[in-house]
Every structure is written in structure tokens, then in C-alpha cells.
XYZ file of C-alpha atoms in Angstrom:
675
model
C 0.000 0.000 0.000
C 1.374 3.415 -1.040
C 2.200 5.943 1.632
C -0.544 8.511 2.148
C 0.628 12.077 1.469
C -0.081 14.639 4.113
C -2.037 17.649 2.911
C -0.021 20.859 2.516
C 3.382 19.200 2.062
C 3.616 19.192 -1.757
C 2.476 21.161 -4.761
C 1.576 24.826 -4.488
C 1.283 24.630 -0.718
C 4.984 23.833 -0.575
C 6.148 26.169 -3.348
C 4.472 29.309 -1.950
C 4.635 31.028 1.418
C 2.621 33.956 2.720
C 4.210 37.244 3.738
C 3.300 36.757 7.406
C 4.960 33.349 7.448
C 8.043 34.761 5.729
C 8.395 37.591 8.293
C 8.120 35.105 11.150
C 10.623 32.795 9.563
C 13.194 35.562 9.038
C 12.452 37.090 12.480
C 12.526 40.692 11.275
C 9.970 43.483 11.149
C 7.764 44.128 8.141
C 9.582 47.367 7.056
C 12.932 45.557 7.205
C 11.446 42.687 5.210
C 10.343 45.126 2.519
C 13.791 46.722 2.381
C 15.471 43.344 2.159
C 13.206 42.219 -0.698
C 13.900 45.444 -2.622
C 17.651 45.078 -2.173
C 17.660 41.432 -3.241
C 15.176 41.833 -6.086
C 12.525 39.478 -4.665
C 8.935 40.297 -5.571
C 5.533 38.836 -4.664
C 4.183 35.986 -6.785
C 0.643 35.040 -7.746
C -0.187 31.320 -7.416
C -2.626 29.645 -9.751
C -4.933 28.695 -6.916
C -4.797 30.596 -3.632
C -6.879 27.925 -1.910
C -4.326 25.262 -2.734
C -1.422 27.541 -1.764
C -2.905 28.284 1.680
C -6.056 27.277 3.535
C -6.648 30.700 5.099
C -5.768 32.718 1.980
C -7.916 35.708 1.037
C -7.880 38.049 -1.919
C -5.391 40.373 -0.179
C -2.924 37.662 0.814
C 0.589 38.197 -0.571
C 2.608 35.141 -1.564
C 6.312 34.595 -2.165
C 8.321 31.696 -3.474
C 9.477 29.482 -0.613
C 12.914 29.097 -2.192
C 13.350 32.885 -2.289
C 12.664 33.149 1.438
C 15.071 30.288 2.149
C 17.661 32.144 0.097
C 17.189 35.201 2.346
C 17.946 33.190 5.499
C 21.700 33.413 4.824
C 21.753 37.111 3.861
C 24.379 39.180 5.768
C 22.004 42.164 5.851
C 19.795 40.303 8.339
C 22.503 40.653 10.967
C 22.723 44.408 10.275
C 18.959 44.765 10.659
C 19.061 42.958 14.011
C 21.941 45.156 15.162
C 19.948 48.239 14.227
C 16.974 46.921 16.184
C 19.140 46.237 19.258
C 20.700 49.714 19.018
C 17.254 51.308 18.784
C 16.295 49.556 22.051
C 19.447 50.839 23.783
C 18.807 54.396 22.581
C 15.188 54.221 23.764
C 16.337 52.942 27.155
C 18.875 55.767 27.490
C 16.309 58.383 26.572
C 13.887 56.884 29.103
C 16.483 57.296 31.810
C 17.209 60.859 30.711
C 20.727 60.045 29.490
C 20.678 62.135 26.328
C 24.462 62.162 25.978
C 24.683 58.395 26.030
C 21.898 58.148 23.435
C 23.720 60.581 21.123
C 26.987 58.692 21.603
C 25.342 55.365 20.746
C 23.711 56.791 17.644
C 26.949 58.417 16.452
C 29.544 55.746 17.194
C 27.713 52.437 17.258
C 25.218 52.760 14.398
C 25.769 49.834 11.978
C 26.438 50.828 8.372
C 24.768 48.916 5.556
C 26.929 47.929 2.613
C 25.176 46.876 -0.600
C 28.329 46.054 -2.563
C 27.824 42.295 -2.380
C 24.179 42.707 -3.413
C 25.211 44.630 -6.551
C 27.693 41.909 -7.472
C 25.097 39.187 -6.954
C 22.332 40.831 -8.953
C 24.582 42.035 -11.789
C 27.288 39.454 -12.512
C 28.385 41.321 -15.677
C 28.649 45.017 -16.477
C 26.227 44.702 -19.394
C 23.548 43.487 -16.969
C 24.012 46.642 -14.904
C 23.730 48.848 -17.998
C 20.509 47.129 -19.070
C 18.924 47.837 -15.682
C 19.982 51.484 -15.591
C 16.803 53.027 -17.043
C 14.710 52.974 -13.862
C 17.705 53.896 -11.715
C 18.439 57.072 -13.684
C 14.785 58.137 -13.818
C 14.362 57.821 -10.044
C 17.682 59.463 -9.196
C 17.018 62.437 -11.485
C 13.586 62.764 -9.878
C 15.037 62.907 -6.353
C 17.752 65.281 -7.524
C 15.034 67.818 -8.407
C 12.860 67.358 -5.292
C 12.838 69.919 -2.471
C 14.158 68.870 0.912
C 11.423 67.863 3.377
C 11.064 65.616 6.398
C 10.633 62.621 4.065
C 13.463 63.584 1.675
C 16.578 64.712 3.590
C 19.081 67.131 1.977
C 21.843 64.496 2.071
C 19.843 62.197 -0.199
C 19.189 65.012 -2.681
C 22.873 66.033 -2.715
C 23.954 62.421 -3.271
C 21.519 61.996 -6.183
C 22.727 65.247 -7.746
C 26.354 64.203 -7.447
C 26.027 60.760 -9.048
C 23.759 62.033 -11.840
C 26.140 64.878 -12.705
C 29.026 62.400 -12.793
C 27.063 60.257 -15.219
C 26.283 63.304 -17.376
C 29.987 64.177 -17.511
C 30.779 60.734 -18.879
C 28.152 61.228 -21.619
C 29.652 64.651 -22.408
C 33.189 63.276 -22.626
C 32.291 60.322 -24.851
C 29.485 62.023 -26.866
C 27.229 59.076 -26.063
C 23.956 61.016 -26.024
C 21.872 60.269 -29.115
C 18.291 61.572 -28.842
C 16.044 63.649 -26.623
C 12.365 64.530 -26.573
C 10.313 67.166 -24.759
C 7.124 65.581 -23.413
C 4.441 66.489 -20.914
C 6.022 64.299 -18.218
C 9.505 65.711 -18.668
C 12.534 65.402 -20.941
C 13.410 61.989 -22.313
C 17.056 61.195 -23.055
C 18.609 58.238 -24.840
C 22.280 57.353 -24.751
C 24.239 54.448 -26.222
C 26.888 52.996 -23.905
C 28.838 49.924 -25.043
C 26.087 49.017 -27.493
C 23.263 49.335 -24.940
C 20.513 51.923 -25.457
C 19.629 53.575 -22.143
C 16.592 55.838 -21.859
C 15.567 57.851 -18.814
C 13.209 60.676 -17.887
C 14.180 63.964 -16.240
C 11.340 66.105 -14.800
C 11.039 69.793 -15.511
C 12.330 72.137 -12.830
C 9.023 73.375 -11.547
C 8.068 73.876 -7.922
C 7.359 70.370 -6.628
C 4.597 69.833 -4.109
C 5.377 66.841 -1.947
C 2.122 65.047 -1.099
C 1.466 62.508 1.582
C 0.003 60.003 -0.865
C 3.466 58.757 -1.854
C 5.265 56.266 0.370
C 8.704 57.867 0.499
C 10.102 55.075 2.665
C 9.776 52.604 -0.203
C 11.181 55.123 -2.679
C 14.069 55.942 -0.330
C 14.954 52.241 -0.254
C 15.120 52.167 -4.046
C 17.200 55.368 -4.016
C 19.667 53.794 -1.586
C 20.071 50.798 -3.864
C 20.226 52.790 -7.109
C 22.841 55.259 -5.821
C 25.101 52.311 -5.020
C 24.466 50.826 -8.457
C 25.139 54.083 -10.309
C 28.292 54.619 -8.249
C 29.617 51.236 -9.433
C 28.657 52.026 -13.035
C 30.275 55.474 -12.947
C 33.493 54.022 -11.524
C 33.649 51.401 -14.271
C 32.903 53.947 -17.012
C 35.465 56.457 -15.756
C 38.085 53.741 -15.379
C 37.549 52.624 -18.975
C 38.492 56.164 -20.117
C 41.474 56.455 -17.805
C 39.795 59.118 -15.658
C 39.964 59.399 -11.919
C 36.822 58.685 -9.965
C 35.301 60.510 -8.218
C 36.091 63.727 -10.115
C 37.096 66.902 -8.348
C 34.160 68.818 -6.940
C 34.274 72.576 -6.286
C 31.850 73.410 -3.473
C 32.140 77.157 -4.111
C 31.001 76.815 -7.726
C 28.267 74.441 -6.666
C 26.935 76.989 -4.188
C 26.868 79.538 -7.015
C 24.701 77.209 -9.121
C 27.396 75.989 -11.517
C 26.083 72.364 -11.433
C 28.018 70.590 -14.233
C 30.807 73.166 -14.212
C 31.505 72.409 -10.527
C 33.093 69.070 -11.569
C 36.571 68.798 -13.085
C 37.657 65.585 -14.752
C 41.255 64.450 -14.386
C 43.319 61.727 -15.974
C 44.809 59.032 -13.784
C 48.389 60.147 -14.466
C 47.875 63.792 -15.392
C 48.406 65.333 -11.973
C 49.207 69.030 -12.402
C 47.409 69.494 -15.784
C 43.806 68.492 -15.151
C 41.696 67.591 -18.143
C 38.748 69.932 -17.687
C 35.661 69.821 -19.826
C 35.835 73.555 -20.465
C 39.308 73.373 -22.037
C 38.283 73.608 -25.670
C 41.715 74.229 -27.144
C 43.476 71.320 -25.456
C 43.626 68.106 -27.528
C 41.812 65.122 -26.125
C 43.375 61.743 -25.392
C 42.104 60.323 -28.675
C 43.698 63.195 -30.644
C 47.014 62.662 -28.868
C 46.897 58.953 -29.617
C 46.201 59.727 -33.287
C 49.206 62.062 -33.429
C 51.469 59.413 -31.872
C 50.180 56.744 -34.243
C 50.734 59.091 -37.215
C 54.391 59.620 -36.196
C 54.922 55.888 -35.829
C 53.281 55.281 -39.205
C 55.661 57.751 -40.878
C 58.677 55.914 -39.457
C 57.288 52.573 -40.627
C 56.698 53.987 -44.124
C 60.329 55.151 -44.317
C 61.574 51.693 -43.359
C 59.320 50.093 -46.002
C 60.576 52.468 -48.715
C 64.204 51.758 -47.852
C 63.574 48.007 -48.050
C 61.796 48.380 -51.396
C 58.611 46.778 -50.188
C 56.450 49.678 -51.321
C 56.447 48.498 -54.985
C 53.062 46.924 -55.422
C 51.739 45.662 -58.734
C 48.846 47.407 -60.428
C 46.711 44.308 -60.130
C 46.624 44.653 -56.348
C 45.477 48.181 -55.526
C 46.119 49.322 -51.987
C 43.722 51.294 -49.856
C 45.107 54.489 -48.406
C 44.182 55.873 -45.055
C 42.192 58.617 -46.730
C 39.923 56.129 -48.522
C 38.996 54.262 -45.370
C 36.261 56.168 -43.595
C 34.219 55.471 -40.500
C 30.995 56.862 -41.916
C 27.832 54.955 -41.180
C 26.197 53.307 -44.168
C 22.734 54.503 -45.107
C 20.209 51.840 -46.070
C 18.126 52.703 -49.113
C 14.961 50.947 -50.236
C 14.985 49.205 -53.616
C 11.365 50.069 -54.429
C 9.306 53.167 -53.523
C 6.448 51.061 -52.196
C 8.698 49.015 -49.903
C 8.931 49.552 -46.162
C 11.426 52.107 -44.897
C 14.509 50.529 -43.407
C 15.637 51.711 -39.948
C 18.666 53.958 -40.314
C 21.628 53.733 -37.922
C 22.182 56.446 -35.351
C 24.939 59.024 -35.245
C 28.451 57.961 -34.424
C 30.404 59.519 -31.593
C 32.527 61.665 -33.930
C 29.495 63.041 -35.771
C 27.678 63.801 -32.512
C 30.774 65.500 -31.110
C 31.096 67.831 -34.093
C 27.454 68.939 -34.432
C 27.716 72.092 -32.271
C 31.515 72.222 -31.973
C 32.196 75.350 -34.086
C 29.550 77.502 -32.368
C 29.387 79.622 -29.235
C 25.978 79.672 -27.569
C 24.431 82.113 -25.147
C 21.402 81.000 -23.088
C 18.958 83.723 -22.170
C 17.460 83.953 -18.712
C 14.042 82.579 -19.696
C 15.452 79.436 -21.364
C 16.110 76.242 -19.331
C 19.830 76.287 -18.677
C 20.422 72.799 -17.245
C 19.094 70.640 -20.128
C 20.453 72.993 -22.791
C 23.923 73.013 -21.282
C 23.947 69.218 -21.013
C 22.790 68.677 -24.617
C 25.096 71.293 -26.116
C 28.148 69.921 -24.295
C 27.192 66.349 -25.238
C 27.172 67.328 -28.922
C 30.510 69.065 -28.997
C 29.892 72.652 -27.882
C 32.719 73.870 -25.622
C 31.760 77.521 -25.139
C 28.389 78.238 -23.530
C 27.478 81.478 -21.811
C 24.496 82.593 -19.775
C 23.361 85.359 -17.488
C 24.753 85.649 -13.983
C 21.333 84.954 -12.440
C 21.486 81.396 -13.846
C 24.623 80.549 -11.878
C 28.362 80.432 -12.289
C 30.660 78.356 -14.469
C 29.723 80.013 -17.779
C 32.122 80.687 -20.634
C 30.978 84.311 -20.574
C 28.321 86.353 -18.791
C 28.573 89.155 -21.316
C 25.567 88.992 -23.642
C 27.225 91.413 -26.086
C 30.337 89.239 -26.483
C 31.254 89.249 -30.210
C 32.322 85.571 -30.049
C 28.721 84.444 -29.528
C 27.296 82.938 -32.722
C 23.915 81.627 -31.499
C 21.613 82.947 -28.787
C 18.752 80.846 -27.413
C 15.730 82.972 -26.557
C 12.190 82.018 -25.634
C 10.312 85.315 -25.846
C 8.521 86.933 -28.803
C 10.365 89.314 -31.064
C 9.683 93.068 -31.002
C 9.330 95.373 -34.029
C 12.484 97.169 -35.088
C 10.967 100.578 -34.385
C 10.573 99.777 -30.693
C 14.046 98.261 -30.252
C 16.570 100.430 -28.389
C 20.086 101.003 -29.631
C 22.848 98.613 -28.647
C 24.548 100.010 -25.517
C 28.246 100.712 -25.562
C 30.653 98.481 -23.692
C 31.492 99.475 -20.141
C 34.920 100.792 -19.335
C 37.464 98.395 -17.942
C 38.378 94.834 -18.754
C 36.077 92.045 -17.710
C 33.055 94.309 -17.384
C 29.743 92.662 -18.145
C 27.718 94.423 -20.825
C 23.973 93.867 -20.609
C 21.652 93.974 -23.598
C 18.065 95.034 -23.160
C 15.383 92.437 -23.924
C 14.457 92.444 -27.594
C 17.751 93.941 -28.745
C 19.332 92.092 -31.676
C 23.087 91.948 -32.015
C 24.112 91.984 -35.694
C 25.731 88.829 -37.024
C 24.145 86.555 -34.400
C 21.592 83.787 -34.977
C 18.590 83.883 -32.640
C 16.753 80.608 -32.170
C 14.199 79.025 -29.877
C 15.176 76.065 -27.647
C 13.313 73.539 -29.829
C 15.938 74.017 -32.548
C 18.479 72.241 -30.341
C 16.271 69.180 -29.779
C 15.118 68.880 -33.382
C 18.675 69.231 -34.686
C 20.084 66.452 -32.531
C 17.166 64.153 -33.351
C 17.639 64.731 -37.083
C 21.401 64.421 -36.813
C 21.993 67.673 -38.704
C 21.622 71.429 -38.294
C 18.152 72.546 -39.320
C 17.146 75.868 -40.799
C 17.310 78.449 -37.992
C 14.779 80.772 -39.641
C 12.025 78.228 -38.929
C 12.818 78.547 -35.208
C 13.188 82.323 -35.021
C 11.825 84.102 -31.920
C 8.081 84.520 -32.192
C 7.759 82.152 -35.177
C 5.260 79.283 -35.258
C 7.404 76.253 -34.549
C 7.215 73.029 -36.539
C 5.723 70.022 -34.706
C 8.093 68.507 -32.150
C 7.818 64.767 -32.825
C 9.118 61.842 -30.852
C 12.276 60.397 -32.459
C 11.318 56.876 -31.359
C 7.908 56.754 -33.088
C 8.266 55.765 -36.727
C 5.513 56.351 -39.275
C 3.745 53.189 -40.429
C 2.590 52.412 -43.917
C -0.965 53.642 -44.334
C -0.806 55.786 -41.204
C -0.576 59.531 -40.779
C 2.852 61.087 -41.121
C 2.944 64.699 -39.859
C 6.320 65.301 -41.508
C 5.075 64.523 -45.036
C 2.818 66.832 -47.018
C -0.845 66.087 -47.603
C -0.311 65.528 -51.325
C 2.174 62.725 -50.615
C -0.017 60.686 -48.271
C -3.644 61.427 -49.119
C -5.571 59.028 -51.335
C -6.983 59.860 -54.756
C -10.033 62.062 -54.489
C -9.822 62.362 -50.704
C -9.600 66.154 -50.810
C -12.654 66.368 -53.124
C -14.696 64.161 -50.814
C -13.668 66.267 -47.844
C -14.706 69.448 -49.660
C -18.054 67.878 -50.579
C -18.680 66.962 -46.952
C -17.815 70.488 -45.875
C -20.136 71.950 -48.524
C -22.913 69.624 -47.400
C -22.442 70.774 -43.823
C -22.483 74.404 -44.947
C -25.641 73.750 -46.944
C -27.323 72.197 -43.931
C -26.343 75.156 -41.791
C -27.571 77.561 -44.474
C -30.861 75.622 -44.767
C -31.598 76.283 -41.113
C -31.323 80.060 -41.617
C -32.969 80.356 -45.034
C -35.448 83.189 -45.600
C -39.130 82.489 -45.895
C -39.176 83.128 -49.677
C -36.624 80.386 -50.301
C -38.510 77.963 -48.078
C -41.784 78.676 -49.878
C -40.103 78.174 -53.272
C -38.730 74.816 -52.102
C -42.157 73.740 -50.903
C -43.740 74.843 -54.211
C -41.163 72.931 -56.227
C -41.735 69.829 -54.113
C -45.514 70.124 -54.595
C -45.108 70.548 -58.344
C -42.914 67.493 -58.606
C -45.638 65.266 -57.192
C -48.622 65.007 -59.598
C -48.490 68.683 -60.518
C -49.360 69.757 -57.030
C -52.794 67.928 -56.993
C -53.910 65.067 -54.770
C -55.412 62.146 -56.779
C -57.483 59.443 -55.148
C -56.527 55.885 -56.206
C -58.728 52.806 -55.733
C -57.575 49.400 -54.527
C -58.013 47.739 -57.961
C -55.876 50.373 -59.623
C -53.214 49.902 -56.960
C -53.115 46.135 -57.572
C -52.861 46.625 -61.338
C -50.034 49.141 -60.945
C -48.117 46.791 -58.632
C -48.422 43.927 -61.165
C -47.178 46.182 -63.961
C -44.221 47.258 -61.853
C -43.322 43.655 -61.075
C -43.441 42.737 -64.810
C -41.249 45.710 -65.660
C -38.776 44.746 -62.969
C -38.535 41.212 -64.305
C -37.584 42.342 -67.806
C -35.552 45.392 -66.821
C -32.033 43.952 -67.348
C -28.699 45.679 -67.286
C -29.699 48.607 -69.494
C -32.376 49.697 -67.046
C -29.833 49.548 -64.198
C -27.420 51.755 -66.127
C -30.224 54.115 -67.084
C -31.321 54.217 -63.433
C -27.809 55.097 -62.252
C -27.550 57.830 -64.889
C -30.953 59.199 -63.950
C -29.935 59.200 -60.300
C -26.806 61.152 -61.171
C -28.820 63.633 -63.196
C -31.293 64.041 -60.368
C -28.457 64.552 -57.915
C -26.827 67.227 -60.091
C -30.183 68.914 -60.567
C -30.786 68.962 -56.811
C -27.338 70.381 -56.043
C -27.721 73.003 -58.792
C -31.157 73.958 -57.468
C -29.775 74.214 -53.944
C -26.941 76.485 -55.104
C -29.434 78.671 -56.961
C -31.472 79.043 -53.792
C -28.342 79.905 -51.753
C -27.267 82.514 -54.323
C -30.788 84.004 -54.384
C -30.920 84.138 -50.583
C -27.503 85.847 -50.464
C -28.423 88.256 -53.287
C -25.554 87.080 -55.559
C -25.653 86.201 -59.271
C -25.543 82.522 -60.155
C -23.814 81.099 -63.240
C -25.394 77.790 -64.033
C -23.173 76.655 -66.894
C -19.792 76.779 -65.106
C -21.175 75.313 -61.899
C -22.982 72.605 -63.809
C -19.858 71.653 -65.758
C -17.764 71.610 -62.594
C -20.290 69.526 -60.695
C -20.658 67.165 -63.663
C -16.888 66.649 -63.815
C -16.739 65.999 -60.079
C -19.625 63.564 -60.304
C -17.929 61.772 -63.170
C -14.704 61.418 -61.190
C -16.604 60.249 -58.132
C -18.441 57.694 -60.274
C -15.145 56.391 -61.650
C -13.697 56.078 -58.163
C -16.809 54.306 -56.938
C -16.723 51.837 -59.839
C -13.016 51.211 -59.303
C -13.560 50.633 -55.610
C -16.467 48.305 -56.345
C -14.315 46.276 -58.748
C -11.557 45.970 -56.135
C -14.061 44.790 -53.537
C -15.495 42.215 -55.941
C -12.015 40.955 -56.784
C -11.212 40.685 -53.085
C -14.406 38.744 -52.456
C -13.518 36.316 -55.222
C -10.071 35.806 -53.717
C -11.556 35.258 -50.259
C -13.820 32.544 -51.636
C -10.714 30.545 -52.638
C -9.224 30.753 -49.123
C -9.723 28.437 -46.225
C -11.817 29.482 -43.251
C -8.791 30.102 -41.043
C -6.975 32.268 -43.580
C -10.157 34.155 -44.411
C -10.710 35.026 -40.734
C -7.105 36.144 -40.428
C -7.458 38.314 -43.529
C -10.617 39.907 -42.159
C -8.837 40.780 -38.927
C -5.968 42.341 -40.849
C -8.390 44.302 -43.021
C -10.231 45.536 -39.933
C -7.058 46.783 -38.272
C -5.845 48.394 -41.512
C -9.204 50.097 -41.992
C -9.098 51.410 -38.432
C -5.616 52.824 -38.994
C -6.657 54.344 -42.317
C -9.725 55.979 -40.766
C -7.643 57.536 -37.983
C -5.119 58.788 -40.543
C -7.947 60.224 -42.686
C -9.329 62.103 -39.664
C -5.927 63.587 -38.896
C -5.422 64.580 -42.525
C -8.855 66.209 -42.570
C -7.973 68.233 -39.460
C -4.675 69.256 -40.991
C -6.425 70.242 -44.236
C -8.802 72.497 -42.323
C -5.931 74.072 -40.366
C -3.943 74.753 -43.532
C -7.034 76.113 -45.248
C -7.710 78.450 -42.321
C -4.067 79.569 -42.266
C -4.189 80.263 -46.011
C -7.212 82.471 -45.570
């Protein structure tokens, strides 16, 4: 006889454990259990059947894997949590006795320090794993870096988040790893490519943040503690790969003046007295120095080859010179115009580093300095100035500096008659010359901030006149959303993407709507004429009594005529319907012209309406033929394929309808702007 299994010892009852049981097994408090699970990456699980997992389970019961809880039994952080609990009891006892000095001494000297280094190594065995999990970490750290200090968010946490995020931004600036950015309602999205991994994060706008009590900041603070450790490891590895010292030098005086990125100075590991600062535009980088050394070595090698006579190569074997070999990214072109567009590769580091390199920018007071400075430096700009109220660390605070080539403004332009004259420079060297708002310095390009974002997303410098101060800006589109075939593309013109006759149909619908609106407000004379014409069209305006026998005879005659009508009658009926339709529209236009007191030309309008009706009839017949051909093809398919085709057609029709609505809106906007 087989051994009887005891209930609750196998299956889901053994694989799952409730949160209450897990807390009792680990012998820690619930807040410490939550912190430990966040650090170790252990999350609640949902069993298939809660009744089988636990007898007393309810809808709100939280389950974990039993093996995960057993794995936590040997975690070194458990000992730290117990030490913290014991220290809290000692401090409470000292405060109860009135020994405040002893309590302060215990808290200062005997508080256990948590180290998450081993947790980072366990969760991310390779550096690529850490880079792949960096999206959420950067978004949360940038959020806390912009929060105000409160009781829930201490100033030390905010300062730590600002430091590690600025260090990460300096690495992106040095390597030109930033690729795209997008201004959204939530904030500013950034995307960078580091060692082949695309990392995207969100940075909130610098508005006044209102800290509500609805958010559990204890849970978020636990994530911040873990993510700061992770980003510190990542920054150290990234800086070490470039030969830079970590952490970089930090100037507290500049940071107090609001310098932010300029408060950090990057240094090489063996540089020492000559620090490699980001602001040093004229100094060659490490890559340039390596290229110069390699060029010298190559010249020596070429001399040795010439002396040995090894440079004589036959014509059949052409050699590639260094000038022919380029690092440009190949562009993929489609073989047919109707084919799908192939995804193009992103910018390389050299191209991104030379986009804004030859320019000197000046950021006005109303423009957002922090994101603009970061983007401009990431794409090669070395000289950026701004007003003194925006903080220190600028290339120049003089708005009238003749070296400035581009100025970023975000206020409307003023007419030339109201602009004051350019003030003269103040006496003395280093004096800051202020320019009144609205004053234009000759030889300088004035642009709005969107020009920066659109240029980096396109990978080239766009026309600055489209982004002039006060101009209507082009649509700012997400660089990650690609236009689909059959969908609406806001970048293309209406003529390129609208279907044949779509504009005519839209105009007809608009005219019908206008006619309906005009019919509501017609004068009494027009209404009486319409009623008279309707009465005349029916039996000359007289009511004729018809008997039942005559009705039966007329119905039989109609049935006989219908039986022998044939194709010719159908064609004649369609033509008569078209003629009636044209007559009705012409009559309606005559009534509208009479009501408005305008002359009406019947011949031109009739010819135009007849041509439109003819084109509409051709389109309708063509569409009907396509539908019939599709129905014939569907009859040859199996049931499964036919259902799949119908689903595809439904989704395509839905997409086409949405695109048609957007094109109609755009057509109305362009029509209104033309007027």
C-alpha cells in the first residue's frame, strides 16, 4: 500500500509562502522585510490557486516563493537589521532614563552601516547586466535630484543623487554618447548608447514640486539607496575605462553659485598638475594625442618600407590608403518606392561631437539652462554662456560678447521701431555688458530652444529661420515613433499621403455641412419656393385618389417591368440618379445665391459639378471592382486564412480611418491659415 501524502506538504502549498509566514521565519519586522526584498530583487508571486497555496488565503494575501525566502535566510544584511533593532532599544532605554548624551553617543559611534556592494555583485554578474537595468535607476535618481528637501526627503539624499547624476552626465559629455532627446508632458526623455546598450531615462522639468502625503517615500528611499550604489559602481567602471579618476574633483564654491556641471573637473589618472577639464576647448583630447602618436609611428614605418623596397606593389593589387577608409555609417536605401522604410543607424560619436563644436551659444534667462547646457556639451559645444542669475561656471556672462554665434531665446520678437540702440561696452576689462530684452546683435543667430532638440534628433543642423523668436514652430515629434505604412505622417505633405479624391470628398462633406447650416437660416421666400417645387414634382401639385383595384394593377405592372428590366435599365437608373443629384445640387446652389443676393452662373457650376460627379463615379466603380475581386479571392481561401485576412483588413481600416481624420484636421488648419 502506497504511503498517504499529508495535505499541505507538496504542490503549491509547498512552493508558496505567505508574507506573514516569511516575516516570522526571518524574524525581522515588516519594514525591514520590505527593504530586504527590494535590495535582493525578490517580488511577490501570484499562485494559480490561492486555496491550494494556503487554507486561510484571502484576496489580499501576498505570496512569495518558498525558495526565495530560504535564500534570504543566509543574507548578511539580516545581521545588520538585528543590530539596528538592538541599538534602537538601547537608545530608547537611554532616553527613558534621561541620558541624552549616552543616546547621542550610541547613535553616532555604534550605528551599523549597511553595505550593498555584495548585493550589486550578486544581482549584476556582468557590467552589461548593470547597464541594461539602468533606465529605472536614472529616472528615479534624477527625480530625487530635483525634489525639495522635506522631512521625508533629507538634503543628504538630494545632494547624493545630484552628485552621481552629474558624474554620469559628464561621462556622456566626454564620450558624446547622447543620441536623442524629446520634450514631453512628463519631462525630458534622453537616450544614450553605452557599449552598445541603449539607455533611456526621464528627467522632470524644474518646476516647484509639491510633496504630497500620498506617496510612500520610505519605499522610494529604499530604491534610491540601492540605485545610488548601483550608479556609483557604473560610474566608476565607465570612468576607469576612459582612464579618468573617480570621483572627479568637486568645487563646493562653484556648486553653491549654481554651476552644477561646471563644478566638476575631470582628471586623468596620471595627469596630476594638468587636469583635463571639460571647459578646455583648445586642449587636444586623449584620442587626438593617440592619433598624433600613431601618425608619427606610421611615418617611421613607411620610411623603413621604402628603404627596403617593399612599397612596390603591382597594379593588379590596388592598396587602400588611409584617406579612402572612412568610418561613416552606411545609409540603407529601399529598392522600391512602395517598400517599407529601413531603420537607419544612429549618429556615431565623432558626428555627434562635431554637431555644435564650431559655435558659441548664449542661453537667455528665460530658457532652461540645465538641459540645454547638457545637450550642447554632449554634442561638442565647448563655449556656452548665460546670465549671472542662472549661476556660475559660464564661458561668458557678457551677452554682447562678439564671439557668440547663437543665442537661445524664448520670448517673442519686437518690431524694429521699438528696439533700443545697442549700448556701448562698459569701461574696464572684464566688465559685463547687458543687452536690453528684444535687442538684436548683428551677425548673431537667434533661435528658440526647440531648434536644439530637433537638430540632434535629425542628426543635422536645421534651418534656424524656422525657429526664429516669435515664429510658429514646426511640430516637435518623438524620435522613437516611426511612421507606419498607411498611417498619418505629420512630416510629409498632404499631397504625398492622401488618397486619390480624398480632398474632393472632404470638400463635398464640408459643402454639405455648410448647406445644412444655411438651410436652417434660409429666408421664408426660399422655403416657400422649395415647398412649391416639391408640390409641383408630385402630380403637378394635386392630390389624386386611387382605388384598390388600380393599386393592384399598378403593382403587377411594376413587377413585370422589374422582371424584364435587365442591365440597361440599371445603367439608365444610375444615370438618372446622377442627373437628379446634379439637378438637386444646382437647385440648392441657386437658392443659396438668391438668398444671399448674388448672381448665379449655371453653366460653369454645372460643368464643374458634372466633372466631379464623373470622377466620383469612376472612383466608386473602381472601388467596387476591387471589392469584388477581393471577395472572389476570399472565396478561394480556407476558413482560417479568411478570418485572419478579415482581422488584418479591420485593423488596416481602423488605422486608415484615424489617418484620414488627422489629414482632414490638418487640411482644415492649412485652409484656415491660407485664408
